[in-house]
Amino acid sequence: MNKINVLVMLSLLHSLSLMCGCTTNELGSKVNLVANAEGRKDFPIISVFVSLTANKTVTSDNLSAGSEALVPQIITCIWPDGTMVYSSNRIEGGSPYYKAALSQKEISSFLNKLETTDFWNADQRQSWYGFDSDRSIIVIIDQSKTKYLSSWHELEEQNQNLVVTDRGVEPLQGRSRKEVMSSCSDEYAQFIAKWKFVRYELEKLIPDEHTNLAENMKFEYAYLSVREIESTAHVNKFFRKQSKIK
C-alpha cells in the first residue's frame, strides 16, 4: 500500500469518526478542568490544555483521582492575580513548565479584545472533533460568563500532510491548507477564526522573563461537565468549597 493510499484511508477513518462523534453540543461530557497548582486555592481564569482520551494507556499515575478521564496536558493557565504557568510545548502541552507574572492591565486588555469579537456568542458552535480523539480545550472565565471551546485541528495538523476541515481529517495531496479550507462551511470558518484569534492573543502574553518550574509539578483538577464549566455560578461554588476539588 503506497503512502497516498494510507493517507486516504486515514482520512476516511477520521471522517467516519467525525460523523459518529463530532457534535455541536457536548454539554453532558466531562473533562478535567485545572483547579489549582502549587497549593493555590482558585481556578485559573484562562486555561488551554490537551484532553487525552481513554484510548491511551491508562495507569494509576495518569488518572485524576475519582474520575475516568486522563490527566490533561497543560499548555497555558492564567490565574486572577496574573500568575501564568505555561508549557514549552505550545501544541501538546506537558512538562517542562514555566512560570511568569502578568499585570492586571495585560489580562484586562486580553479580555477586552474578546469583547470586540463575537467570542461570547452562545449561538455559535463550541466544539469540533472526532469521536474518541485527543483534543485541545480553551476555557475562559470572565466574571459573570464562561466560555468553553474544543477542537482537534491543532493536534492533527502537526502532520504536515493533513488538514482538518468540517468534513474530517483529509490528506492535502498537493493542495495548500488555504485551498482546502476555502471549501469549508461558514460555520467552521468562524469557529477556526475564533480559535486562532484566542490562541494568537494568548501567545503574545508570554513574557521574555520566566522561572523554570519543577518537572514533576503537580496540578489538581475538578472533574466537571461542559454544562458545569459554562455555569459560572457552579464554578464559583468550586472557588469557595475546595473539598470539591479532586
PDB file of C-alpha atoms in Angstrom:
ATOM      1  CA  MET A   1       0.000   0.000   0.000  1.00  0.00           C
ATOM      2  CA  ASN A   2       1.565   3.317  -1.046  1.00  0.00           C
ATOM      3  CA  LYS A   3       1.749   6.484   1.063  1.00  0.00           C
ATOM      4  CA  ILE A   4      -1.150   8.238  -0.686  1.00  0.00           C
ATOM      5  CA  ASN A   5      -3.458   5.263  -0.134  1.00  0.00           C
ATOM      6  CA  VAL A   6      -2.513   5.177   3.521  1.00  0.00           C
ATOM      7  CA  LEU A   7      -3.353   8.868   3.855  1.00  0.00           C
ATOM      8  CA  VAL A   8      -6.681   8.405   2.053  1.00  0.00           C
ATOM      9  CA  MET A   9      -7.563   5.502   4.353  1.00  0.00           C
ATOM     10  CA  LEU A  10      -6.617   7.604   7.369  1.00  0.00           C
ATOM     11  CA  SER A  11      -8.826  10.397   6.071  1.00  0.00           C
ATOM     12  CA  LEU A  12     -11.795   8.055   5.641  1.00  0.00           C
ATOM     13  CA  LEU A  13     -11.392   6.635   9.138  1.00  0.00           C
ATOM     14  CA  HIS A  14     -11.199  10.103  10.662  1.00  0.00           C
ATOM     15  CA  SER A  15     -14.177  11.275   8.621  1.00  0.00           C
ATOM     16  CA  LEU A  16     -16.221   8.331   9.897  1.00  0.00           C
ATOM     17  CA  SER A  17     -15.247   9.161  13.453  1.00  0.00           C
ATOM     18  CA  LEU A  18     -16.234  12.764  12.818  1.00  0.00           C
ATOM     19  CA  MET A  19     -19.668  11.771  11.564  1.00  0.00           C
ATOM     20  CA  CYS A  20     -20.167   9.444  14.508  1.00  0.00           C
ATOM     21  CA  GLY A  21     -18.872  11.596  17.301  1.00  0.00           C
ATOM     22  CA  CYS A  22     -18.360  15.253  16.432  1.00  0.00           C
ATOM     23  CA  THR A  23     -21.248  17.193  17.900  1.00  0.00           C
ATOM     24  CA  THR A  24     -22.377  20.772  18.244  1.00  0.00           C
ATOM     25  CA  ASN A  25     -23.380  20.173  21.825  1.00  0.00           C
ATOM     26  CA  GLU A  26     -21.329  18.172  24.312  1.00  0.00           C
ATOM     27  CA  LEU A  27     -22.759  19.648  27.496  1.00  0.00           C
ATOM     28  CA  GLY A  28     -23.002  16.247  29.170  1.00  0.00           C
ATOM     29  CA  SER A  29     -19.413  15.152  28.505  1.00  0.00           C
ATOM     30  CA  LYS A  30     -16.822  15.702  31.221  1.00  0.00           C
ATOM     31  CA  VAL A  31     -13.257  16.990  31.273  1.00  0.00           C
ATOM     32  CA  ASN A  32     -10.678  17.651  33.956  1.00  0.00           C
ATOM     33  CA  LEU A  33     -10.596  21.434  34.410  1.00  0.00           C
ATOM     34  CA  VAL A  34      -7.399  22.648  36.040  1.00  0.00           C
ATOM     35  CA  ALA A  35      -8.322  23.677  39.568  1.00  0.00           C
ATOM     36  CA  ASN A  36      -5.049  24.768  41.108  1.00  0.00           C
ATOM     37  CA  ALA A  37      -1.295  24.355  41.172  1.00  0.00           C
ATOM     38  CA  GLU A  38       1.398  24.885  43.775  1.00  0.00           C
ATOM     39  CA  GLY A  39      -1.204  24.828  46.520  1.00  0.00           C
ATOM     40  CA  ARG A  40      -3.358  27.608  45.051  1.00  0.00           C
ATOM     41  CA  LYS A  41      -6.981  27.868  46.136  1.00  0.00           C
ATOM     42  CA  ASP A  42      -8.538  29.269  42.979  1.00  0.00           C
ATOM     43  CA  PHE A  43      -9.225  28.315  39.381  1.00  0.00           C
ATOM     44  CA  PRO A  44      -7.276  29.861  36.503  1.00  0.00           C
ATOM     45  CA  ILE A  45      -9.439  32.321  34.612  1.00  0.00           C
ATOM     46  CA  ILE A  46      -7.795  31.239  31.348  1.00  0.00           C
ATOM     47  CA  SER A  47      -6.914  27.611  30.570  1.00  0.00           C
ATOM     48  CA  VAL A  48      -5.621  25.975  27.412  1.00  0.00           C
ATOM     49  CA  PHE A  49      -4.905  22.263  27.624  1.00  0.00           C
ATOM     50  CA  VAL A  50      -4.998  18.964  25.766  1.00  0.00           C
ATOM     51  CA  SER A  51      -7.629  16.499  26.898  1.00  0.00           C
ATOM     52  CA  LEU A  52      -6.451  12.934  26.369  1.00  0.00           C
ATOM     53  CA  THR A  53      -8.873  10.137  25.543  1.00  0.00           C
ATOM     54  CA  ALA A  54      -9.277   6.705  27.082  1.00  0.00           C
ATOM     55  CA  ASN A  55      -7.689   5.021  24.069  1.00  0.00           C
ATOM     56  CA  LYS A  56      -4.329   5.945  25.586  1.00  0.00           C
ATOM     57  CA  THR A  57      -2.569   3.681  28.065  1.00  0.00           C
ATOM     58  CA  VAL A  58      -4.186   4.205  31.468  1.00  0.00           C
ATOM     59  CA  THR A  59      -2.184   3.821  34.653  1.00  0.00           C
ATOM     60  CA  SER A  60      -2.752   4.783  38.262  1.00  0.00           C
ATOM     61  CA  ASP A  61      -0.294   7.632  37.740  1.00  0.00           C
ATOM     62  CA  ASN A  62      -2.035   9.336  34.838  1.00  0.00           C
ATOM     63  CA  LEU A  63      -5.573   9.162  36.167  1.00  0.00           C
ATOM     64  CA  SER A  64      -7.108  12.015  38.098  1.00  0.00           C
ATOM     65  CA  ALA A  65      -8.400  10.830  41.455  1.00  0.00           C
ATOM     66  CA  GLY A  66     -12.067   9.936  41.377  1.00  0.00           C
ATOM     67  CA  SER A  67     -12.513  10.210  37.611  1.00  0.00           C
ATOM     68  CA  GLU A  68     -12.093   8.155  34.460  1.00  0.00           C
ATOM     69  CA  ALA A  69     -10.509  10.940  32.438  1.00  0.00           C
ATOM     70  CA  LEU A  70      -6.786  11.103  31.805  1.00  0.00           C
ATOM     71  CA  VAL A  71      -4.909  13.992  33.322  1.00  0.00           C
ATOM     72  CA  PRO A  72      -4.802  16.824  30.769  1.00  0.00           C
ATOM     73  CA  GLN A  73      -1.587  18.241  29.364  1.00  0.00           C
ATOM     74  CA  ILE A  74      -1.438  21.911  30.309  1.00  0.00           C
ATOM     75  CA  ILE A  75      -0.495  24.426  27.603  1.00  0.00           C
ATOM     76  CA  THR A  76      -1.333  27.721  29.351  1.00  0.00           C
ATOM     77  CA  CYS A  77      -3.037  28.676  32.610  1.00  0.00           C
ATOM     78  CA  ILE A  78      -3.503  32.214  33.921  1.00  0.00           C
ATOM     79  CA  TRP A  79      -4.846  32.944  37.404  1.00  0.00           C
ATOM     80  CA  PRO A  80      -6.715  36.083  38.540  1.00  0.00           C
ATOM     81  CA  ASP A  81      -3.605  37.534  40.246  1.00  0.00           C
ATOM     82  CA  GLY A  82      -1.616  37.370  36.990  1.00  0.00           C
ATOM     83  CA  THR A  83       0.288  34.147  37.708  1.00  0.00           C
ATOM     84  CA  MET A  84       0.936  32.387  34.412  1.00  0.00           C
ATOM     85  CA  VAL A  85       2.041  28.760  34.037  1.00  0.00           C
ATOM     86  CA  TYR A  86       2.773  27.510  30.543  1.00  0.00           C
ATOM     87  CA  SER A  87       4.349  24.583  28.749  1.00  0.00           C
ATOM     88  CA  SER A  88       7.360  24.719  26.468  1.00  0.00           C
ATOM     89  CA  ASN A  89       5.311  22.595  24.040  1.00  0.00           C
ATOM     90  CA  ARG A  90       2.721  25.034  22.693  1.00  0.00           C
ATOM     91  CA  ILE A  91       0.652  22.366  20.910  1.00  0.00           C
ATOM     92  CA  GLU A  92       0.729  19.188  23.005  1.00  0.00           C
ATOM     93  CA  GLY A  93       1.406  20.774  26.409  1.00  0.00           C
ATOM     94  CA  GLY A  94       3.053  18.971  29.314  1.00  0.00           C
ATOM     95  CA  SER A  95       6.313  19.486  31.186  1.00  0.00           C
ATOM     96  CA  PRO A  96       8.628  21.282  31.381  1.00  0.00           C
ATOM     97  CA  TYR A  97       6.539  24.184  32.666  1.00  0.00           C
ATOM     98  CA  TYR A  98       7.473  27.817  33.107  1.00  0.00           C
ATOM     99  CA  LYS A  99       6.046  30.442  35.427  1.00  0.00           C
ATOM    100  CA  ALA A 100       5.657  34.165  34.734  1.00  0.00           C
ATOM    101  CA  ALA A 101       3.749  37.147  36.112  1.00  0.00           C
ATOM    102  CA  LEU A 102       1.280  39.214  34.079  1.00  0.00           C
ATOM    103  CA  SER A 103      -0.074  42.606  35.050  1.00  0.00           C
ATOM    104  CA  GLN A 104      -3.781  43.211  35.558  1.00  0.00           C
ATOM    105  CA  LYS A 105      -3.579  45.587  32.597  1.00  0.00           C
ATOM    106  CA  GLU A 106      -2.386  42.766  30.343  1.00  0.00           C
ATOM    107  CA  ILE A 107      -5.173  40.435  31.483  1.00  0.00           C
ATOM    108  CA  SER A 108      -7.826  43.141  31.100  1.00  0.00           C
ATOM    109  CA  SER A 109      -6.525  44.022  27.648  1.00  0.00           C
ATOM    110  CA  PHE A 110      -6.819  40.389  26.544  1.00  0.00           C
ATOM    111  CA  LEU A 111     -10.367  40.042  27.900  1.00  0.00           C
ATOM    112  CA  ASN A 112     -11.379  43.371  26.359  1.00  0.00           C
ATOM    113  CA  LYS A 113     -10.199  42.170  22.947  1.00  0.00           C
ATOM    114  CA  LEU A 114     -12.604  39.243  23.246  1.00  0.00           C
ATOM    115  CA  GLU A 115     -15.423  41.748  23.745  1.00  0.00           C
ATOM    116  CA  THR A 116     -14.659  43.310  20.361  1.00  0.00           C
ATOM    117  CA  THR A 117     -15.295  39.982  18.619  1.00  0.00           C
ATOM    118  CA  ASP A 118     -18.189  37.506  18.680  1.00  0.00           C
ATOM    119  CA  PHE A 119     -16.220  35.257  21.033  1.00  0.00           C
ATOM    120  CA  TRP A 120     -19.023  35.106  23.621  1.00  0.00           C
ATOM    121  CA  ASN A 121     -21.742  34.364  21.043  1.00  0.00           C
ATOM    122  CA  ALA A 122     -23.641  31.471  22.629  1.00  0.00           C
ATOM    123  CA  ASP A 123     -25.344  30.553  19.348  1.00  0.00           C
ATOM    124  CA  GLN A 124     -22.122  29.576  17.616  1.00  0.00           C
ATOM    125  CA  ARG A 125     -20.677  26.095  17.696  1.00  0.00           C
ATOM    126  CA  GLN A 126     -18.221  25.492  20.533  1.00  0.00           C
ATOM    127  CA  SER A 127     -16.712  22.076  19.672  1.00  0.00           C
ATOM    128  CA  TRP A 128     -15.371  20.319  16.600  1.00  0.00           C
ATOM    129  CA  TYR A 129     -13.562  16.997  16.905  1.00  0.00           C
ATOM    130  CA  GLY A 130     -13.809  13.310  16.058  1.00  0.00           C
ATOM    131  CA  PHE A 131     -15.148  10.616  18.321  1.00  0.00           C
ATOM    132  CA  ASP A 132     -12.653   9.334  20.913  1.00  0.00           C
ATOM    133  CA  SER A 133      -9.919  11.717  19.766  1.00  0.00           C
ATOM    134  CA  ASP A 134      -7.474  13.825  21.738  1.00  0.00           C
ATOM    135  CA  ARG A 135      -8.474  17.464  21.570  1.00  0.00           C
ATOM    136  CA  SER A 136      -7.344  20.902  22.638  1.00  0.00           C
ATOM    137  CA  ILE A 137      -9.598  22.826  25.016  1.00  0.00           C
ATOM    138  CA  ILE A 138      -9.865  26.521  25.840  1.00  0.00           C
ATOM    139  CA  VAL A 139     -11.756  27.677  28.945  1.00  0.00           C
ATOM    140  CA  ILE A 140     -12.089  31.375  29.763  1.00  0.00           C
ATOM    141  CA  ILE A 141     -13.884  32.687  32.842  1.00  0.00           C
ATOM    142  CA  ASP A 142     -14.677  36.403  32.836  1.00  0.00           C
ATOM    143  CA  GLN A 143     -16.671  37.397  35.923  1.00  0.00           C
ATOM    144  CA  SER A 144     -20.281  36.534  35.056  1.00  0.00           C
ATOM    145  CA  LYS A 145     -19.602  34.426  31.970  1.00  0.00           C
ATOM    146  CA  THR A 146     -17.618  31.364  30.982  1.00  0.00           C
ATOM    147  CA  LYS A 147     -16.668  30.116  27.515  1.00  0.00           C
ATOM    148  CA  TYR A 148     -15.597  26.613  26.500  1.00  0.00           C
ATOM    149  CA  LEU A 149     -14.080  25.728  23.114  1.00  0.00           C
ATOM    150  CA  SER A 150     -12.786  22.335  21.996  1.00  0.00           C
ATOM    151  CA  SER A 151     -11.089  21.212  18.775  1.00  0.00           C
ATOM    152  CA  TRP A 152      -8.764  18.562  17.379  1.00  0.00           C
ATOM    153  CA  HIS A 153      -7.287  20.519  14.459  1.00  0.00           C
ATOM    154  CA  GLU A 154      -4.084  21.731  16.161  1.00  0.00           C
ATOM    155  CA  LEU A 155      -3.066  18.225  17.185  1.00  0.00           C
ATOM    156  CA  GLU A 156      -3.971  16.557  13.885  1.00  0.00           C
ATOM    157  CA  GLU A 157      -2.320  19.214  11.727  1.00  0.00           C
ATOM    158  CA  GLN A 158       1.067  18.618  13.298  1.00  0.00           C
ATOM    159  CA  ASN A 159       1.235  16.132  10.436  1.00  0.00           C
ATOM    160  CA  GLN A 160       2.124  18.478   7.578  1.00  0.00           C
ATOM    161  CA  ASN A 161       0.367  16.172   5.074  1.00  0.00           C
ATOM    162  CA  LEU A 162      -3.052  16.536   6.708  1.00  0.00           C
ATOM    163  CA  VAL A 163      -5.672  19.242   7.026  1.00  0.00           C
ATOM    164  CA  VAL A 164      -8.718  19.290   9.325  1.00  0.00           C
ATOM    165  CA  THR A 165     -11.973  20.518   7.801  1.00  0.00           C
ATOM    166  CA  ASP A 166     -15.632  20.410   8.775  1.00  0.00           C
ATOM    167  CA  ARG A 167     -15.732  17.056   6.972  1.00  0.00           C
ATOM    168  CA  GLY A 168     -12.945  15.423   8.975  1.00  0.00           C
ATOM    169  CA  VAL A 169      -9.210  14.948   8.526  1.00  0.00           C
ATOM    170  CA  GLU A 170      -8.066  14.991   4.884  1.00  0.00           C
ATOM    171  CA  PRO A 171      -4.733  14.400   3.106  1.00  0.00           C
ATOM    172  CA  LEU A 172      -3.523  17.527   1.332  1.00  0.00           C
ATOM    173  CA  GLN A 173      -2.392  15.602  -1.781  1.00  0.00           C
ATOM    174  CA  GLY A 174      -0.523  18.577  -3.183  1.00  0.00           C
ATOM    175  CA  ARG A 175      -3.092  21.178  -2.186  1.00  0.00           C
ATOM    176  CA  SER A 176      -2.471  24.015   0.251  1.00  0.00           C
ATOM    177  CA  ARG A 177      -4.415  24.128   3.515  1.00  0.00           C
ATOM    178  CA  LYS A 178      -5.821  27.503   2.499  1.00  0.00           C
ATOM    179  CA  GLU A 179      -7.162  25.962  -0.713  1.00  0.00           C
ATOM    180  CA  VAL A 180      -8.855  23.087   1.122  1.00  0.00           C
ATOM    181  CA  MET A 181     -10.252  25.336   3.854  1.00  0.00           C
ATOM    182  CA  SER A 182     -11.881  27.608   1.261  1.00  0.00           C
ATOM    183  CA  SER A 183     -14.480  24.883   0.664  1.00  0.00           C
ATOM    184  CA  CYS A 184     -15.485  24.641   4.348  1.00  0.00           C
ATOM    185  CA  SER A 185     -18.758  25.978   5.708  1.00  0.00           C
ATOM    186  CA  ASP A 186     -19.013  29.496   7.100  1.00  0.00           C
ATOM    187  CA  GLU A 187     -19.766  27.964  10.499  1.00  0.00           C
ATOM    188  CA  TYR A 188     -16.460  26.109  10.558  1.00  0.00           C
ATOM    189  CA  ALA A 189     -14.539  29.107   9.208  1.00  0.00           C
ATOM    190  CA  GLN A 190     -15.960  31.254  12.033  1.00  0.00           C
ATOM    191  CA  PHE A 191     -15.050  28.608  14.605  1.00  0.00           C
ATOM    192  CA  ILE A 192     -11.430  28.356  13.399  1.00  0.00           C
ATOM    193  CA  ALA A 193     -11.077  32.136  13.168  1.00  0.00           C
ATOM    194  CA  LYS A 194     -12.274  32.489  16.756  1.00  0.00           C
ATOM    195  CA  TRP A 195      -9.904  29.762  17.932  1.00  0.00           C
ATOM    196  CA  LYS A 196      -6.881  31.211  16.156  1.00  0.00           C
ATOM    197  CA  PHE A 197      -7.617  34.700  17.485  1.00  0.00           C
ATOM    198  CA  VAL A 198      -7.641  33.498  21.093  1.00  0.00           C
ATOM    199  CA  ARG A 199      -4.507  31.396  20.686  1.00  0.00           C
ATOM    200  CA  TYR A 200      -2.633  34.221  18.948  1.00  0.00           C
ATOM    201  CA  GLU A 201      -3.519  36.770  21.607  1.00  0.00           C
ATOM    202  CA  LEU A 202      -2.526  34.369  24.398  1.00  0.00           C
ATOM    203  CA  GLU A 203       0.839  33.662  22.764  1.00  0.00           C
ATOM    204  CA  LYS A 204       1.514  37.406  22.756  1.00  0.00           C
ATOM    205  CA  LEU A 205       1.139  37.425  26.558  1.00  0.00           C
ATOM    206  CA  ILE A 206       4.084  35.065  27.118  1.00  0.00           C
ATOM    207  CA  PRO A 207       6.864  37.291  28.522  1.00  0.00           C
ATOM    208  CA  ASP A 208      10.575  37.087  27.838  1.00  0.00           C
ATOM    209  CA  GLU A 209      11.342  36.523  31.519  1.00  0.00           C
ATOM    210  CA  HIS A 210      10.146  33.387  33.264  1.00  0.00           C
ATOM    211  CA  THR A 211      11.003  30.956  36.039  1.00  0.00           C
ATOM    212  CA  ASN A 212      11.537  27.273  35.401  1.00  0.00           C
ATOM    213  CA  LEU A 213       9.234  25.017  37.401  1.00  0.00           C
ATOM    214  CA  ALA A 214       9.935  21.519  38.633  1.00  0.00           C
ATOM    215  CA  GLU A 215       9.496  18.727  36.082  1.00  0.00           C
ATOM    216  CA  ASN A 216       7.123  16.937  38.451  1.00  0.00           C
ATOM    217  CA  MET A 217       4.904  19.942  39.150  1.00  0.00           C
ATOM    218  CA  LYS A 218       1.513  18.761  40.377  1.00  0.00           C
ATOM    219  CA  PHE A 219      -1.825  20.162  39.266  1.00  0.00           C
ATOM    220  CA  GLU A 220      -5.197  19.451  40.833  1.00  0.00           C
ATOM    221  CA  TYR A 221      -8.393  19.098  38.850  1.00  0.00           C
ATOM    222  CA  ALA A 222     -12.126  19.455  39.126  1.00  0.00           C
ATOM    223  CA  TYR A 223     -13.899  16.793  37.058  1.00  0.00           C
ATOM    224  CA  LEU A 224     -16.714  18.812  35.503  1.00  0.00           C
ATOM    225  CA  SER A 225     -19.154  18.528  32.639  1.00  0.00           C
ATOM    226  CA  VAL A 226     -19.140  21.223  29.972  1.00  0.00           C
ATOM    227  CA  ARG A 227     -22.522  22.318  31.291  1.00  0.00           C
ATOM    228  CA  GLU A 228     -20.985  22.786  34.738  1.00  0.00           C
ATOM    229  CA  ILE A 229     -17.970  24.631  33.341  1.00  0.00           C
ATOM    230  CA  GLU A 230     -20.232  27.037  31.483  1.00  0.00           C
ATOM    231  CA  SER A 231     -22.265  27.663  34.618  1.00  0.00           C
ATOM    232  CA  THR A 232     -20.350  30.476  36.294  1.00  0.00           C
ATOM    233  CA  ALA A 233     -22.328  30.016  39.484  1.00  0.00           C
ATOM    234  CA  HIS A 234     -21.247  26.386  39.647  1.00  0.00           C
ATOM    235  CA  VAL A 235     -17.594  27.241  39.018  1.00  0.00           C
ATOM    236  CA  ASN A 236     -17.705  29.939  41.685  1.00  0.00           C
ATOM    237  CA  LYS A 237     -19.056  27.343  44.090  1.00  0.00           C
ATOM    238  CA  PHE A 238     -15.875  25.377  43.473  1.00  0.00           C
ATOM    239  CA  PHE A 239     -13.900  28.513  44.260  1.00  0.00           C
ATOM    240  CA  ARG A 240     -15.457  28.605  47.716  1.00  0.00           C
ATOM    241  CA  LYS A 241     -15.592  24.896  48.523  1.00  0.00           C
ATOM    242  CA  GLN A 242     -12.217  23.343  47.928  1.00  0.00           C
ATOM    243  CA  SER A 243     -13.314  19.932  49.160  1.00  0.00           C
ATOM    244  CA  LYS A 244     -14.959  19.539  45.750  1.00  0.00           C
ATOM    245  CA  ILE A 245     -11.581  19.604  44.022  1.00  0.00           C
ATOM    246  CA  LYS A 246     -10.185  16.166  43.324  1.00  0.00           C
TER     247      LYS A 246
END
